[in-house]
XYZ file of C-alpha atoms in Angstrom:
575
model
C 13.856 -23.420 -9.192
C 11.841 -21.221 -6.846
C 13.863 -17.998 -6.868
C 11.246 -16.198 -4.767
C 8.673 -17.700 -2.388
C 6.011 -16.429 -0.031
C 6.137 -17.704 3.526
C 2.949 -19.507 4.441
C 2.652 -18.147 7.966
C 2.573 -14.487 6.959
C 0.246 -14.348 3.950
C -2.866 -12.400 4.918
C -4.767 -12.591 1.590
C -4.613 -8.863 0.957
C -3.796 -9.536 -2.742
C -1.434 -6.566 -2.824
C 1.230 -8.766 -4.432
C -1.153 -9.825 -7.207
C -2.262 -6.267 -7.846
C 1.398 -5.248 -8.222
C 2.277 -8.164 -10.518
C 2.246 -6.986 -14.150
C 1.926 -10.496 -15.570
C -0.331 -12.085 -12.898
C 2.175 -14.833 -12.115
C 0.880 -15.393 -8.605
C -1.439 -18.290 -7.787
C -3.764 -18.304 -4.818
C -4.677 -21.740 -3.555
C -6.113 -22.525 -0.115
C -5.693 -18.816 0.647
C -1.901 -18.981 0.140
C 0.075 -17.027 -2.446
C 2.548 -18.846 -4.652
C 4.698 -17.561 -7.471
C 4.425 -19.648 -10.643
C 7.899 -19.662 -12.135
C 6.776 -20.373 -15.686
C 4.871 -17.084 -15.648
C 7.171 -14.956 -13.474
C 9.591 -12.358 -14.878
C 11.340 -11.825 -11.495
C 10.657 -8.101 -11.326
C 10.459 -8.562 -7.523
C 7.586 -6.079 -7.193
C 5.389 -8.605 -5.362
C 7.763 -9.504 -2.538
C 8.949 -5.967 -2.008
C 5.429 -4.531 -1.836
C 4.144 -7.237 0.564
C 3.044 -5.498 3.815
C 3.685 -8.702 5.795
C 7.236 -9.113 4.414
C 6.144 -12.658 3.519
C 9.040 -13.279 1.189
C 11.857 -15.772 0.921
C 14.418 -15.140 -1.827
C 16.763 -17.893 -2.944
C 20.253 -16.930 -1.742
C 23.816 -17.893 -2.671
C 25.279 -16.677 0.641
C 26.181 -20.197 1.742
C 28.029 -20.815 -1.518
C 30.170 -17.775 -0.837
C 30.711 -18.746 2.788
C 31.919 -22.207 1.701
C 34.289 -20.606 -0.804
C 35.697 -18.385 1.957
C 36.014 -21.381 4.276
C 37.949 -23.337 1.596
C 40.267 -20.360 0.942
C 39.321 -20.101 -2.713
C 40.431 -17.224 -4.888
C 37.273 -15.108 -4.944
C 36.653 -12.422 -7.564
C 33.830 -9.910 -7.225
C 32.118 -8.180 -10.123
C 30.472 -5.142 -8.527
C 27.523 -3.614 -10.425
C 27.915 0.097 -11.313
C 24.699 1.001 -9.459
C 26.506 0.367 -6.158
C 27.381 4.063 -5.767
C 23.705 4.969 -5.443
C 22.773 2.185 -3.026
C 25.230 2.792 -0.203
C 25.662 5.766 2.083
C 29.405 5.292 2.499
C 32.452 5.513 0.226
C 32.723 2.699 -2.309
C 36.348 2.337 -1.199
C 35.081 1.423 2.284
C 32.876 -1.268 0.750
C 35.810 -2.697 -1.215
C 37.943 -2.547 1.939
C 35.257 -4.488 3.812
C 35.059 -7.107 1.058
C 38.843 -7.485 1.110
C 38.719 -7.851 4.892
C 36.142 -10.591 4.407
C 38.599 -12.553 2.273
C 37.768 -11.422 -1.282
C 40.840 -11.545 -3.527
C 39.858 -9.043 -6.225
C 37.042 -6.541 -6.702
C 36.354 -5.144 -10.161
C 33.648 -3.052 -11.820
C 30.944 -4.823 -13.810
C 31.049 -1.677 -15.951
C 33.903 -3.296 -17.863
C 31.402 -5.948 -18.952
C 29.067 -3.131 -19.961
C 31.827 -1.759 -22.221
C 32.153 -5.199 -23.811
C 28.386 -5.428 -24.285
C 28.287 -1.967 -25.901
C 31.050 -2.815 -28.385
C 29.266 -6.059 -29.308
C 25.974 -4.193 -29.753
C 27.683 -1.838 -32.148
C 29.162 -4.693 -34.134
C 25.820 -6.429 -34.423
C 23.964 -3.235 -35.459
C 26.596 -2.394 -38.076
C 26.363 -5.866 -39.606
C 22.637 -6.596 -39.280
C 19.814 -4.543 -40.722
C 16.587 -4.915 -38.685
C 13.557 -2.680 -38.035
C 14.084 -2.968 -34.268
C 16.982 -3.673 -31.940
C 16.012 -4.544 -28.332
C 18.677 -4.395 -25.628
C 19.155 -7.564 -23.574
C 21.078 -6.331 -20.521
C 18.005 -6.634 -18.223
C 17.106 -10.284 -17.394
C 13.557 -9.366 -16.391
C 12.807 -7.628 -19.673
C 14.281 -10.627 -21.501
C 11.918 -12.945 -19.644
C 8.996 -10.615 -20.360
C 9.671 -10.970 -24.097
C 10.361 -14.702 -24.035
C 7.207 -15.487 -22.018
C 4.726 -12.881 -23.195
C 6.029 -11.368 -26.459
C 7.782 -14.284 -28.198
C 7.128 -12.699 -31.609
C 9.678 -10.033 -30.635
C 12.508 -12.459 -29.831
C 13.912 -11.978 -33.333
C 14.608 -8.321 -32.459
C 16.527 -9.099 -29.254
C 20.277 -8.461 -29.486
C 21.827 -11.936 -29.053
C 24.561 -10.748 -26.675
C 25.360 -11.696 -23.067
C 24.514 -9.188 -20.364
C 27.271 -6.934 -18.907
C 27.399 -9.189 -15.837
C 27.892 -12.354 -17.935
C 30.404 -10.657 -20.254
C 32.463 -9.453 -17.303
C 32.305 -12.731 -15.317
C 33.263 -14.734 -18.415
C 36.235 -12.475 -18.896
C 37.199 -12.730 -15.219
C 37.230 -16.534 -15.450
C 39.577 -16.350 -18.433
C 41.884 -13.829 -16.778
C 42.040 -15.244 -13.228
C 41.583 -18.909 -14.075
C 38.707 -21.352 -14.353
C 39.137 -22.330 -10.692
C 38.493 -18.783 -9.472
C 35.219 -18.297 -7.604
C 33.475 -15.453 -9.425
C 30.506 -13.689 -7.823
C 28.338 -10.798 -8.965
C 27.055 -8.242 -6.438
C 24.191 -6.077 -7.639
C 20.655 -4.768 -6.966
C 18.754 -7.426 -8.836
C 17.357 -10.809 -7.816
C 16.616 -11.582 -11.484
C 20.335 -11.960 -12.109
C 20.034 -15.282 -10.273
C 18.309 -16.708 -13.317
C 21.466 -15.905 -15.278
C 23.428 -17.773 -12.651
C 21.426 -20.919 -13.395
C 22.219 -20.525 -17.089
C 25.895 -19.570 -16.803
C 26.975 -21.711 -13.854
C 26.827 -24.738 -16.157
C 29.279 -22.989 -18.483
C 31.569 -22.108 -15.556
C 31.065 -18.413 -16.138
C 29.586 -17.508 -12.752
C 29.571 -19.117 -9.297
C 27.221 -16.957 -7.238
C 24.953 -13.888 -7.345
C 24.163 -11.849 -4.247
C 22.207 -8.629 -3.852
C 23.345 -5.488 -2.069
C 21.043 -6.401 0.783
C 22.602 -9.858 1.092
C 26.080 -8.338 0.869
C 25.420 -6.113 3.910
C 24.011 -9.066 5.827
C 27.039 -11.182 4.971
C 29.415 -8.527 6.308
C 27.311 -8.241 9.448
C 27.486 -12.013 9.920
C 31.285 -11.723 9.952
C 31.158 -8.642 12.225
C 32.828 -6.458 9.627
C 32.111 -2.758 10.084
C 32.097 -1.041 6.709
C 32.688 2.449 8.098
C 35.853 1.355 9.896
C 37.185 -0.685 6.955
C 40.268 0.522 5.050
C 39.913 2.599 1.874
C 40.782 0.328 -1.047
C 40.100 1.070 -4.720
C 39.001 -1.335 -7.481
C 41.609 -3.750 -8.825
C 40.340 -2.742 -12.237
C 37.538 -0.592 -13.613
C 36.083 0.581 -16.895
C 37.811 3.127 -19.089
C 34.791 3.924 -21.195
C 31.135 4.627 -20.473
C 30.166 1.335 -18.853
C 29.244 2.932 -15.473
C 26.426 4.806 -17.282
C 24.519 1.529 -17.830
C 22.396 1.776 -14.668
C 21.220 5.273 -15.652
C 18.110 5.444 -17.892
C 19.381 5.950 -21.447
C 22.865 4.834 -20.486
C 23.059 2.101 -23.128
C 21.794 4.419 -25.854
C 24.419 6.948 -24.796
C 27.180 4.336 -24.967
C 26.401 3.417 -28.604
C 25.090 6.784 -29.803
C 27.705 7.145 -32.530
C 26.768 3.835 -34.137
C 23.071 4.586 -33.853
C 23.582 7.961 -35.503
C 25.755 6.470 -38.237
C 23.032 3.897 -39.078
C 20.238 6.434 -38.748
C 18.598 4.452 -35.903
C 16.400 6.249 -33.406
C 17.298 5.620 -29.719
C 14.372 4.982 -27.367
C 14.972 4.312 -23.647
C 12.142 3.008 -21.480
C 12.238 2.046 -17.808
C 9.514 0.539 -15.682
C 7.635 -2.632 -16.437
C 4.484 -0.952 -17.739
C 6.470 1.304 -20.056
C 8.261 -1.792 -21.353
C 4.909 -3.502 -21.959
C 3.664 -0.412 -23.739
C 6.644 -0.239 -26.077
C 6.419 -3.969 -26.836
C 2.770 -3.539 -27.746
C 3.773 -0.714 -30.097
C 6.436 -2.915 -31.743
C 3.859 -5.695 -32.182
C 1.690 -3.251 -34.121
C 4.584 -2.185 -36.309
C 5.065 1.301 -34.864
C 8.406 3.050 -34.141
C 10.403 1.252 -36.830
C 14.161 1.709 -37.274
C 14.641 2.082 -33.524
C 17.039 0.873 -30.859
C 14.952 0.085 -27.754
C 16.749 0.218 -24.439
C 14.537 -1.537 -21.886
C 14.756 -1.889 -18.125
C 12.022 -3.400 -16.016
C 12.834 -1.283 -12.965
C 11.623 2.281 -12.835
C 14.766 4.407 -12.845
C 16.674 1.544 -14.472
C 19.215 -0.305 -12.306
C 19.651 2.692 -10.012
C 16.048 2.243 -8.951
C 16.494 -1.477 -8.796
C 13.797 -3.834 -7.569
C 14.117 -2.371 -4.067
C 13.101 1.095 -5.292
C 9.561 0.460 -3.969
C 10.606 0.358 -0.321
C 14.141 1.759 -0.372
C 14.675 4.676 1.994
C 16.908 6.517 -0.454
C 14.933 8.538 -2.969
C 15.741 7.946 -6.611
C 17.207 11.308 -7.538
C 19.563 11.166 -4.576
C 20.778 7.776 -5.831
C 21.097 9.119 -9.380
C 23.184 12.058 -8.183
C 25.516 9.762 -6.229
C 26.092 7.535 -9.270
C 26.756 10.562 -11.499
C 29.200 11.966 -8.937
C 30.990 8.622 -8.745
C 31.343 8.461 -12.529
C 32.663 12.002 -12.619
C 35.194 11.615 -9.774
C 36.304 7.984 -10.021
C 39.901 6.908 -10.428
C 40.672 4.833 -13.556
C 42.639 1.661 -12.887
C 43.706 -0.625 -15.715
C 44.142 -4.370 -15.971
C 46.189 -5.093 -19.099
C 44.772 -8.561 -19.560
C 41.210 -7.275 -19.346
C 41.964 -4.370 -21.691
C 43.460 -6.761 -24.227
C 40.377 -8.974 -23.941
C 38.098 -6.028 -24.611
C 39.969 -5.208 -27.812
C 39.763 -8.790 -29.021
C 35.977 -9.082 -29.033
C 33.978 -11.667 -30.937
C 30.182 -11.807 -30.949
C 30.468 -15.570 -31.207
C 32.295 -15.790 -27.873
C 29.704 -13.619 -26.096
C 26.543 -14.674 -27.855
C 23.290 -15.743 -26.241
C 20.183 -17.328 -27.731
C 16.702 -16.354 -26.587
C 13.856 -18.856 -26.902
C 10.067 -18.903 -26.854
C 8.961 -19.686 -23.278
C 5.352 -18.618 -23.670
C 2.489 -20.654 -22.256
C -0.321 -21.740 -24.512
C -3.387 -19.567 -23.909
C -6.404 -21.687 -22.997
C -9.712 -20.715 -24.548
C -12.715 -21.355 -22.321
C -16.304 -21.684 -23.475
C -18.875 -19.075 -22.638
C -20.724 -21.660 -20.515
C -17.581 -22.266 -18.468
C -17.123 -18.514 -18.055
C -20.761 -18.016 -16.993
C -20.620 -20.829 -14.455
C -17.398 -19.470 -13.017
C -18.764 -15.929 -12.803
C -21.827 -17.287 -10.940
C -19.487 -19.018 -8.464
C -18.181 -15.483 -7.767
C -21.683 -14.123 -7.227
C -21.765 -12.481 -10.692
C -25.136 -13.317 -12.174
C -25.371 -10.387 -14.601
C -23.218 -7.691 -16.142
C -24.343 -5.333 -13.376
C -22.708 -7.631 -10.848
C -19.363 -7.398 -12.646
C -17.876 -4.402 -10.844
C -14.356 -4.771 -12.385
C -12.945 -3.052 -9.294
C -9.573 -4.778 -9.387
C -9.407 -5.375 -5.629
C -8.656 -9.069 -6.195
C -5.692 -8.164 -8.416
C -7.362 -8.729 -11.766
C -8.521 -5.815 -13.897
C -11.909 -7.333 -14.706
C -14.197 -9.988 -13.298
C -13.859 -11.970 -16.501
C -10.063 -11.975 -16.194
C -10.539 -13.278 -12.666
C -12.910 -15.963 -13.965
C -10.295 -17.089 -16.463
C -7.700 -17.233 -13.676
C -10.037 -19.428 -11.622
C -10.483 -21.811 -14.587
C -6.674 -21.919 -14.970
C -6.291 -22.777 -11.290
C -4.572 -19.447 -10.527
C -7.313 -17.908 -8.370
C -10.232 -18.782 -6.113
C -13.811 -17.422 -6.073
C -13.383 -16.263 -2.477
C -10.772 -13.709 -3.585
C -13.612 -11.366 -4.559
C -14.046 -8.890 -1.709
C -17.528 -7.827 -2.791
C -18.669 -11.426 -3.157
C -17.419 -12.329 0.305
C -18.829 -9.148 1.837
C -22.216 -9.724 0.243
C -22.132 -13.348 1.366
C -21.227 -12.349 4.926
C -23.829 -9.587 4.947
C -26.418 -11.975 3.578
C -25.806 -14.495 6.353
C -25.643 -11.729 8.944
C -28.868 -10.242 7.669
C -30.614 -13.596 7.752
C -29.605 -14.055 11.383
C -30.386 -10.452 12.286
C -33.735 -10.402 10.544
C -34.933 -13.780 11.777
C -33.652 -14.105 15.318
C -36.432 -14.254 17.918
C -34.498 -12.084 20.334
C -34.873 -8.319 20.198
C -31.621 -6.737 19.010
C -30.930 -3.010 19.300
C -27.722 -1.271 18.181
C -26.895 2.084 19.770
C -24.231 4.700 19.086
C -21.962 6.186 21.767
C -24.745 8.634 22.732
C -27.265 5.795 23.109
C -29.133 6.803 19.993
C -30.747 3.916 18.117
C -28.782 2.875 15.014
C -30.599 -0.318 14.061
C -33.278 -2.643 15.323
C -34.415 -6.003 14.071
C -37.996 -7.032 13.203
C -38.435 -8.691 16.606
C -38.135 -5.233 18.229
C -40.700 -3.780 15.817
C -43.126 -6.584 16.684
C -42.594 -6.468 20.455
C -42.797 -2.692 20.802
C -45.257 -2.123 17.976
C -42.950 0.433 16.296
C -41.445 0.989 12.872
C -37.673 1.128 12.490
C -37.649 4.427 10.596
C -39.814 6.079 13.249
C -37.312 5.548 16.076
C -33.992 5.395 14.199
C -31.449 7.943 15.495
C -33.616 8.596 18.557
C -32.550 8.022 22.164
C -33.147 4.567 23.677
C -35.376 6.160 26.313
C -38.082 6.380 23.651
C -38.440 2.599 23.997
C -37.299 1.743 27.491
C -35.561 2.953 30.614
C -31.983 4.017 29.856
C -30.546 3.349 33.321
C -28.919 0.024 32.406
C -27.509 1.464 29.199
C -26.009 4.433 31.054
C -24.419 1.983 33.500
C -22.696 0.067 30.693
C -21.652 3.290 29.004
C -20.132 4.791 32.151
C -18.447 1.629 33.460
C -17.634 -0.217 30.221
C -18.935 -3.313 32.015
C -21.312 -5.559 30.137
C -24.691 -6.334 31.691
C -25.832 -9.933 31.299
C -28.963 -11.871 32.185
C -30.935 -9.143 33.978
C -34.726 -9.341 34.102
C -36.320 -6.011 33.219
C -39.916 -4.830 32.960
C -41.069 -2.321 30.330
C -44.260 -1.321 32.016
C -45.317 1.087 29.256
C -45.467 -1.807 26.834
C -46.311 -4.582 29.323
C -43.143 -6.395 28.261
C -40.638 -8.426 30.244
C -37.129 -9.254 28.984
C -33.927 -11.036 29.943
C -31.571 -8.218 29.063
C -27.945 -8.392 27.802
C -26.154 -5.102 27.026
C -22.681 -5.283 25.513
C -20.211 -2.528 24.640
C -18.249 -3.096 21.417
C -15.192 -0.806 21.715
C -13.792 -1.333 18.211
C -16.928 0.181 16.637
C -17.755 2.246 19.730
C -21.344 1.006 19.781
C -23.654 -0.753 22.225
C -25.675 -3.850 21.452
C -28.705 -4.909 23.443
C -29.886 -8.460 22.967
C -33.124 -9.053 24.821
C -35.045 -12.300 25.164
C -38.770 -11.586 25.319
C -40.180 -13.571 28.231
C -43.481 -11.661 28.443
C -45.611 -14.680 27.511
C -43.647 -16.879 29.869
C -44.195 -14.397 32.654
C -47.906 -14.259 31.796
C -48.031 -18.045 31.834
C -46.364 -18.013 35.247
C -48.922 -15.516 36.542
C -51.769 -17.538 35.062
C -50.415 -20.674 36.673
C -50.148 -18.876 39.958
C -53.773 -17.710 39.688
C -54.808 -21.200 38.685
C -53.091 -22.679 41.678
C -54.716 -20.153 43.973
C -58.162 -20.811 42.489
C -57.634 -24.542 42.651
C -56.571 -24.316 46.277
C -59.633 -22.240 47.182
C -61.920 -24.626 45.336
C -60.326 -27.622 47.051
C -60.632 -25.917 50.394
C -64.308 -25.235 49.785
C -64.900 -28.863 48.738
C -63.151 -30.143 51.820
C -65.092 -27.846 54.093
C -68.369 -28.934 52.428
C -67.373 -32.560 52.772
C -66.679 -31.974 56.436
C -70.108 -30.397 56.912
C -71.768 -33.317 55.094
C -69.821 -35.733 57.229
C -70.897 -33.938 60.361
C -74.492 -33.969 59.199
C -74.288 -37.674 58.378
C -72.698 -38.287 61.735
C -75.502 -36.390 63.465
C -78.140 -38.344 61.599
C -76.375 -41.585 62.319
C -76.299 -40.610 66.017
C -80.059 -40.028 66.122
C -80.951 -43.248 64.273
C -78.558 -45.237 66.485
C -80.252 -43.895 69.641
C -83.689 -44.717 68.265
C -82.479 -48.213 67.301
C -81.123 -48.712 70.780
C -84.442 -47.693 72.364
C -86.342 -49.981 69.990
C -84.086 -52.880 70.820
C -84.465 -52.220 74.520
C -88.198 -52.206 74.208
C -88.104 -55.391 72.112
C -85.945 -57.061 74.694
C -88.399 -56.170 77.464
C -91.273 -57.484 75.358
C -89.534 -60.858 74.766
C -88.649 -61.213 78.380
C -92.281 -60.598 79.373
C -93.522 -63.452 77.144
C -91.062 -65.881 78.677
C -92.227 -65.213 82.216
C -95.838 -65.873 81.338
């Protein structure tokens, strides 16, 4: 079951979730984050640290609403960390729950008392080098999935929640609808396990509890003051405080000469498990809690508005001032404890580690732009500590090459540089004062300058600044204007754009100098051609006139000759 999911619409590929995940249980595929359940320990760090709030947590709210609708007898087991997570009296919260339709509200701390007594029995009857507490479901999953060799040291006892809910079912009847309210989403994995055994019907977090009351328009502050129907007589409420379990069984630990060690926070838990693997710290009872500050911190400690020590103080004050209320049936059940009735088996859930060849690793590193050891920056931006860890994740299908920020930046810069360096247009970048930041080779060629010689100098060193001043003062872009740089005999189609985000100006200028020269040459050619044609025509006209004149003279002479010939012929006829 997907206990926690990321919503597709909101994931922005910042990899903050992966960087916060201690076991790298998050897969990125097609630029979308997905939690892989087989690897996840449900510490909730990823979803709570997500800046886009791209989370969707599996909820049992509808189960509870259906139970209310069907008028079921509903029993609440309220985790002892509640006192630190609310800014109002716990009696107001119980009053609000009763107003909602809850039949009974009791402290989970009673289950913690049961767990403590069972721990003591096990320790007194079983000699081991290490005893690891099993009240935290996330630490249990961390061992089962990543330190299976330590399972033999886990105390095979149900968690306080499960112990209490099992007892509530026996006291109030198997048909009672039993829910647990606490700070931890990981408890929902216990629901999946214990619902089949009819121990537990629903798990909701404090956050979901407040939302549920809001849905029913129940104002907690105006609710009546009602106390627990039953709470713990012993030290169960100390469980959410770091060292609380050790404190509860301190007499048995002292009697058996066992050293108590309490660790909270996932990385401290990992550290202590690594020490146990190496055989250090023998003859110890290890109290482990994945959340920093134990259950008082809870998984919402990362973004919770209440600072930890304020929450700790509120829990301690509650423990000190609370009223003790007894339930005879529950008290009798606590005295009649059997490890067999509250036992739990832990199993190896580890994934087989895949060994990849050096060739596969090298090919994958190259796909990330890592061609040598110098390219392996091991910056951790992608969420993996080293580039080689990232390469392994890619081979396992957990990551993508594009997750490397440096690789993508270099790739983008490479493409940008290719375009910038090879474009035929002249490109000039200017700062807010119109000083030259960058020019491309086309500018160097056109203006016969070197980049370093004019960098950080005013644009007027190259060309008239009037158009640039206009764009600067009006914030209006200038597009498609023909300009002449007479000092350099250059002509451009000028585009000047203001980029507000970077507060810079970009001039992109198409060099049309040769085109303009060609136009001028064509104009001169046309003029010359016209003049030559005119001269030819005039000459032809003169020739024509001369020919005409000559033709006129010869025609007159011919006419005279013919006239004389005619006279001569006529004279012969008369004779």
